Amino acid sequence: MSAGPDTTEASTAEAGRPAYRRVLLKVSGEALMGTREYGISTEVVGKIAADIGSVVAMGVEVCLVIGGGNIFRGVSGAAAGMERASADYMGMLATVMNALAVQNALEKRGVQTRVQSAIPMASVCEPYIRRRAIRHMEKGRVVIFAAGTGNPFFTTDTAAALRAVEMGCDALLKGTQVDGVYSADPRKDPGATRYERLTYLDVLARDLAVMDASAISLARENGLPIVVFSIHAPGAFAEVMAGRGRFTVVTDN
Ligand code: UDP
């Protein structure tokens, strides 16, 4: 696995090849809402799909994990008096809806896709089969992993780290609302500074809002670099793949 994107612009540009061969992009459900309070903005999903399409066109193998927080979160259901496990299954079903929305937007743009769900749903999509997913990517298809890990009490961040490791990805890309990891929320604190690089231990010790602790631990144990960038900046995904642009890399050192 590579240690992170090649941040020396010239060397990547000269070589004319992307900094990564295979990546997993995690997009939270909230990123699909746009300015809405709830649900899916087809306009935002379309923009994200266009960016994914341009990365596929660079020859990078791409798989996706989509969250479900724009529709349902298990903790909210539990807070409202539901049994946590049932509420979490509802959250996982929400991620399947988002996966289908992203699949649709990608295919409209000519990108071949397959959705694989951790909860088998035969008439909607494929079940999760690791070797089959790898084969799809080798054929240039974008594989969208739905239903998280398939287990309650987990998150789609952990599902993203798990699938990235299983797929042998060179990096886990986390598309967020801002262009990296900051010392504080830059939308609330104008003095917040952006980190270029962090270690897994920095993230855990300082409780930085990158991904949840189990996702960070899984990435750390398997030497999987995490690259945090803005999902809303047009073309940012392709820029990061080319080793340019603004992002924060989380690695071991
Ligand atoms: N979920 C789960 N197991 C998983 C992944 C997700 O139970 O492996 C449920 C959980 O209830 C979570 C919801 O699905 O709240 C939506 O996922 P998440 O909150 O991770 O989505 P995001 O914050 O990325 O939109």
CSV table of C-alpha atoms and ligand atoms in Angstrom, one decimal:
chain,number,residue,atom,x,y,z
A,1,MET,CA,0.0,0.0,0.0
A,2,SER,CA,1.2,3.5,-0.7
A,3,ALA,CA,1.8,5.8,2.2
A,4,GLY,CA,-0.4,8.6,0.9
A,5,PRO,CA,-0.9,10.7,-2.2
A,6,ASP,CA,2.2,12.0,-3.9
A,7,THR,CA,2.1,15.6,-2.7
A,8,THR,CA,4.9,16.7,-5.0
A,9,GLU,CA,2.7,17.9,-7.8
A,10,ALA,CA,5.3,17.8,-10.5
A,11,SER,CA,6.3,14.1,-10.1
A,12,THR,CA,2.7,12.9,-10.4
A,13,ALA,CA,1.9,15.2,-13.2
A,14,GLU,CA,5.1,14.2,-15.1
A,15,ALA,CA,4.4,10.5,-14.6
A,16,GLY,CA,0.8,11.2,-15.8
A,17,ARG,CA,-0.7,8.6,-13.6
A,18,PRO,CA,-3.0,8.8,-10.6
A,19,ALA,CA,-1.5,8.6,-7.1
A,20,TYR,CA,-3.6,5.6,-6.3
A,21,ARG,CA,-4.7,2.5,-8.1
A,22,ARG,CA,-7.8,1.5,-6.1
A,23,VAL,CA,-9.7,3.6,-3.6
A,24,LEU,CA,-12.8,3.5,-1.5
A,25,LEU,CA,-14.7,6.8,-1.2
A,26,LYS,CA,-17.0,7.2,1.8
A,27,VAL,CA,-19.8,9.7,1.4
A,28,SER,CA,-22.0,10.5,4.4
A,29,GLY,CA,-25.8,10.5,3.9
A,30,GLU,CA,-25.8,14.2,4.9
A,31,ALA,CA,-23.6,15.1,2.0
A,32,LEU,CA,-26.4,14.0,-0.3
A,33,MET,CA,-29.0,16.4,1.2
A,34,GLY,CA,-27.6,19.7,-0.2
A,35,THR,CA,-29.6,22.5,1.3
A,36,ARG,CA,-32.5,20.2,2.1
A,37,GLU,CA,-33.3,19.2,5.7
A,38,TYR,CA,-33.8,15.6,4.9
A,39,GLY,CA,-33.5,13.1,2.0
A,40,ILE,CA,-31.7,13.2,-1.3
A,41,SER,CA,-30.9,16.2,-3.5
A,42,THR,CA,-30.7,14.8,-7.0
A,43,GLU,CA,-28.6,17.9,-8.0
A,44,VAL,CA,-26.0,17.2,-5.4
A,45,VAL,CA,-26.0,13.5,-6.1
A,46,GLY,CA,-25.5,14.3,-9.8
A,47,LYS,CA,-22.5,16.5,-9.0
A,48,ILE,CA,-20.9,13.8,-6.8
A,49,ALA,CA,-21.5,11.2,-9.5
A,50,ALA,CA,-19.9,13.4,-12.2
A,51,ASP,CA,-16.8,13.7,-10.0
A,52,ILE,CA,-16.7,10.0,-9.4
A,53,GLY,CA,-17.0,9.5,-13.2
A,54,SER,CA,-14.0,11.6,-13.9
A,55,VAL,CA,-11.9,9.6,-11.4
A,56,VAL,CA,-13.0,6.3,-13.1
A,57,ALA,CA,-12.0,7.9,-16.4
A,58,MET,CA,-8.5,8.4,-15.0
A,59,GLY,CA,-8.2,4.6,-14.7
A,60,VAL,CA,-8.6,4.5,-10.9
A,61,GLU,CA,-10.7,1.6,-9.5
A,62,VAL,CA,-13.4,3.0,-7.3
A,63,CYS,CA,-15.7,1.6,-4.7
A,64,LEU,CA,-18.1,3.5,-2.5
A,65,VAL,CA,-19.7,3.3,0.9
A,66,ILE,CA,-22.7,5.7,1.3
A,67,GLY,CA,-24.1,6.6,4.8
A,68,GLY,CA,-27.7,7.0,5.7
A,69,GLY,CA,-27.8,9.9,8.1
A,70,ASN,CA,-29.9,12.0,5.6
A,71,ILE,CA,-32.8,9.5,6.1
A,72,PHE,CA,-32.4,7.6,9.4
A,73,ARG,CA,-29.9,7.2,12.1
A,74,GLY,CA,-30.1,4.3,14.6
A,75,VAL,CA,-29.2,6.5,17.6
A,76,SER,CA,-32.1,8.9,16.9
A,77,GLY,CA,-34.6,6.0,16.7
A,78,ALA,CA,-33.2,4.6,20.0
A,79,ALA,CA,-33.5,8.1,21.5
A,80,ALA,CA,-37.2,8.1,20.5
A,81,GLY,CA,-37.7,4.8,22.4
A,82,MET,CA,-37.0,2.2,19.7
A,83,GLU,CA,-34.9,-0.9,20.4
A,84,ARG,CA,-31.4,0.2,19.2
A,85,ALA,CA,-30.8,-2.9,17.0
A,86,SER,CA,-34.1,-2.4,15.1
A,87,ALA,CA,-33.4,1.3,14.7
A,88,ASP,CA,-29.9,0.4,13.3
A,89,TYR,CA,-31.4,-2.0,10.8
A,90,MET,CA,-33.6,0.9,9.6
A,91,GLY,CA,-30.5,3.0,9.3
A,92,MET,CA,-28.9,0.3,7.2
A,93,LEU,CA,-31.9,0.2,4.9
A,94,ALA,CA,-31.6,3.9,4.5
A,95,THR,CA,-28.1,3.4,3.1
A,96,VAL,CA,-29.5,1.0,0.5
A,97,MET,CA,-31.8,3.8,-0.7
A,98,ASN,CA,-28.9,6.2,-1.0
A,99,ALA,CA,-26.8,3.6,-2.8
A,100,LEU,CA,-29.6,3.2,-5.4
A,101,ALA,CA,-29.7,7.0,-5.9
A,102,VAL,CA,-26.0,7.2,-6.4
A,103,GLN,CA,-26.0,4.1,-8.7
A,104,ASN,CA,-28.7,5.8,-10.8
A,105,ALA,CA,-26.8,9.0,-11.1
A,106,LEU,CA,-23.6,7.2,-12.1
A,107,GLU,CA,-25.2,5.1,-14.7
A,108,LYS,CA,-27.0,8.2,-16.2
A,109,ARG,CA,-23.4,9.5,-16.8
A,110,GLY,CA,-22.3,6.2,-18.5
A,111,VAL,CA,-20.4,4.8,-15.5
A,112,GLN,CA,-20.9,1.1,-15.0
A,113,THR,CA,-21.9,0.1,-11.4
A,114,ARG,CA,-23.0,-2.7,-9.1
A,115,VAL,CA,-24.6,-2.3,-5.7
A,116,GLN,CA,-23.7,-5.0,-3.2
A,117,SER,CA,-25.7,-5.1,0.1
A,118,ALA,CA,-24.4,-6.5,3.4
A,119,ILE,CA,-28.1,-7.4,4.0
A,120,PRO,CA,-29.1,-9.7,1.1
A,121,MET,CA,-31.9,-8.1,-1.0
A,122,ALA,CA,-32.1,-10.3,-4.0
A,123,SER,CA,-34.5,-8.3,-6.2
A,124,VAL,CA,-32.8,-5.0,-5.5
A,125,CYS,CA,-29.1,-5.6,-5.7
A,126,GLU,CA,-26.3,-8.2,-5.4
A,127,PRO,CA,-25.4,-9.6,-2.0
A,128,TYR,CA,-21.9,-8.7,-0.7
A,129,ILE,CA,-19.4,-11.1,-2.1
A,130,ARG,CA,-15.8,-10.0,-1.6
A,131,ARG,CA,-14.2,-11.7,-4.6
A,132,ARG,CA,-17.0,-10.7,-6.9
A,133,ALA,CA,-16.7,-7.1,-5.8
A,134,ILE,CA,-13.0,-7.1,-6.6
A,135,ARG,CA,-13.7,-8.6,-10.1
A,136,HIS,CA,-16.3,-5.9,-10.8
A,137,MET,CA,-13.6,-3.2,-10.0
A,138,GLU,CA,-11.1,-4.9,-12.2
A,139,LYS,CA,-13.6,-4.6,-15.0
A,140,GLY,CA,-13.9,-0.9,-14.4
A,141,ARG,CA,-17.2,-1.0,-12.6
A,142,VAL,CA,-17.9,1.2,-9.5
A,143,VAL,CA,-19.0,-1.1,-6.7
A,144,ILE,CA,-21.3,0.6,-4.2
A,145,PHE,CA,-21.4,-1.1,-0.8
A,146,ALA,CA,-24.8,-0.8,0.8
A,147,ALA,CA,-26.2,-1.7,4.3
A,148,GLY,CA,-23.0,-0.8,6.1
A,149,THR,CA,-21.4,-3.8,7.8
A,150,GLY,CA,-24.8,-5.6,8.0
A,151,ASN,CA,-24.6,-5.4,11.8
A,152,PRO,CA,-26.3,-3.1,14.3
A,153,PHE,CA,-24.1,-1.0,16.6
A,154,PHE,CA,-21.7,-0.1,13.8
A,155,THR,CA,-21.5,2.9,11.5
A,156,THR,CA,-20.9,3.3,7.8
A,157,ASP,CA,-17.4,4.8,8.7
A,158,THR,CA,-16.5,1.4,10.1
A,159,ALA,CA,-18.0,-0.3,7.1
A,160,ALA,CA,-15.9,2.0,4.8
A,161,ALA,CA,-12.7,1.0,6.6
A,162,LEU,CA,-13.6,-2.7,6.6
A,163,ARG,CA,-14.5,-2.8,2.9
A,164,ALA,CA,-11.4,-0.7,2.0
A,165,VAL,CA,-9.2,-3.2,3.8
A,166,GLU,CA,-11.1,-6.2,2.3
A,167,MET,CA,-10.8,-4.8,-1.2
A,168,GLY,CA,-7.1,-4.1,-0.8
A,169,CYS,CA,-7.6,-0.4,-1.5
A,170,ASP,CA,-4.6,1.9,-1.4
A,171,ALA,CA,-6.5,4.6,0.5
A,172,LEU,CA,-9.8,5.4,2.1
A,173,LEU,CA,-11.1,8.7,0.9
A,174,LYS,CA,-13.5,10.5,3.2
A,175,GLY,CA,-15.5,13.2,1.4
A,176,THR,CA,-16.6,15.7,4.0
A,177,GLN,CA,-18.2,19.2,4.1
A,178,VAL,CA,-14.8,20.9,4.4
A,179,ASP,CA,-11.4,20.4,2.8
A,180,GLY,CA,-9.6,18.4,5.5
A,181,VAL,CA,-9.3,18.0,9.2
A,182,TYR,CA,-9.3,21.2,11.3
A,183,SER,CA,-8.3,21.9,14.9
A,184,ALA,CA,-11.9,23.1,15.4
A,185,ASP,CA,-15.0,23.4,13.2
A,186,PRO,CA,-13.9,26.0,10.6
A,187,ARG,CA,-17.6,26.9,10.0
A,188,LYS,CA,-17.9,28.0,13.6
A,189,ASP,CA,-14.4,29.0,14.6
A,190,PRO,CA,-12.5,31.4,12.3
A,191,GLY,CA,-9.2,30.6,14.1
A,192,ALA,CA,-9.4,26.9,13.2
A,193,THR,CA,-6.3,25.6,11.4
A,194,ARG,CA,-6.2,22.8,8.8
A,195,TYR,CA,-3.8,19.9,9.2
A,196,GLU,CA,-1.8,18.6,6.2
A,197,ARG,CA,-0.9,15.3,7.9
A,198,LEU,CA,-2.0,13.5,11.0
A,199,THR,CA,-1.2,10.1,12.6
A,200,TYR,CA,-4.0,7.7,13.5
A,201,LEU,CA,-2.9,8.2,17.2
A,202,ASP,CA,-3.3,12.0,16.8
A,203,VAL,CA,-6.8,11.5,15.6
A,204,LEU,CA,-7.7,9.1,18.4
A,205,ALA,CA,-5.9,11.1,21.2
A,206,ARG,CA,-7.2,14.5,20.2
A,207,ASP,CA,-10.7,13.0,19.4
A,208,LEU,CA,-10.6,14.8,16.0
A,209,ALA,CA,-13.8,14.4,14.0
A,210,VAL,CA,-12.4,12.4,11.1
A,211,MET,CA,-14.1,9.0,11.5
A,212,ASP,CA,-15.2,7.0,14.5
A,213,ALA,CA,-12.6,5.3,16.6
A,214,SER,CA,-13.3,1.8,15.4
A,215,ALA,CA,-12.8,2.9,11.8
A,216,ILE,CA,-9.6,4.7,12.7
A,217,SER,CA,-8.3,1.6,14.6
A,218,LEU,CA,-9.1,-0.7,11.7
A,219,ALA,CA,-7.3,1.6,9.3
A,220,ARG,CA,-4.3,1.8,11.7
A,221,GLU,CA,-4.0,-1.9,12.1
A,222,ASN,CA,-4.0,-2.4,8.4
A,223,GLY,CA,-1.8,0.6,7.3
A,224,LEU,CA,-4.7,2.1,5.3
A,225,PRO,CA,-4.2,5.8,4.7
A,226,ILE,CA,-7.2,8.0,5.2
A,227,VAL,CA,-7.5,11.1,3.0
A,228,VAL,CA,-10.0,13.7,4.0
A,229,PHE,CA,-11.2,16.3,1.4
A,230,SER,CA,-14.2,18.3,0.5
A,231,ILE,CA,-16.9,16.3,-1.4
A,232,HIS,CA,-18.6,19.6,-2.5
A,233,ALA,CA,-15.6,21.3,-4.2
A,234,PRO,CA,-16.2,20.5,-7.9
A,235,GLY,CA,-13.4,18.2,-9.2
A,236,ALA,CA,-11.8,17.8,-5.8
A,237,PHE,CA,-11.9,14.0,-5.9
A,238,ALA,CA,-9.9,13.9,-9.2
A,239,GLU,CA,-7.5,16.5,-7.9
A,240,VAL,CA,-6.7,14.4,-4.8
A,241,MET,CA,-6.3,11.4,-7.1
A,242,ALA,CA,-3.7,13.3,-9.1
A,243,GLY,CA,-1.9,14.2,-5.9
A,244,ARG,CA,-3.0,17.8,-6.0
A,245,GLY,CA,-5.6,20.0,-4.2
A,246,ARG,CA,-6.4,20.4,-0.5
A,247,PHE,CA,-6.7,17.5,1.8
A,248,THR,CA,-5.5,16.0,5.1
A,249,VAL,CA,-3.7,12.6,5.1
A,250,VAL,CA,-3.9,10.3,8.1
A,251,THR,CA,-1.2,7.7,8.3
A,252,ASP,CA,1.1,6.1,10.8
A,253,ASN,CA,3.8,8.8,10.8
B,1,UDP,N1,-25.7,1.3,10.6
B,1,UDP,C1,-25.6,0.1,11.3
B,1,UDP,N2,-24.5,-0.7,11.0
B,1,UDP,C2,-23.6,-0.4,10.0
B,1,UDP,C3,-23.7,0.8,9.3
B,1,UDP,C4,-24.8,1.6,9.6
B,1,UDP,O1,-26.4,-0.2,12.1
B,1,UDP,O2,-22.7,-1.2,9.8
B,1,UDP,C5,-26.9,2.1,10.8
B,1,UDP,C6,-26.8,3.0,12.0
B,1,UDP,O3,-28.1,3.1,12.6
B,1,UDP,C7,-26.5,4.4,11.4
B,1,UDP,C8,-27.2,4.3,10.1
B,1,UDP,O4,-27.1,3.0,9.7
B,1,UDP,O5,-26.9,5.4,12.2
B,1,UDP,C9,-26.7,5.3,9.0
B,1,UDP,O6,-25.3,5.2,8.9
B,1,UDP,P1,-24.4,6.4,9.4
B,1,UDP,O7,-24.9,7.0,10.6
B,1,UDP,O8,-23.0,5.8,9.5
B,1,UDP,O9,-24.4,7.3,8.1
B,1,UDP,P2,-23.7,8.7,7.8
B,1,UDP,O10,-23.4,9.4,9.1
B,1,UDP,O11,-22.4,8.4,7.1
B,1,UDP,O12,-24.7,9.4,6.9
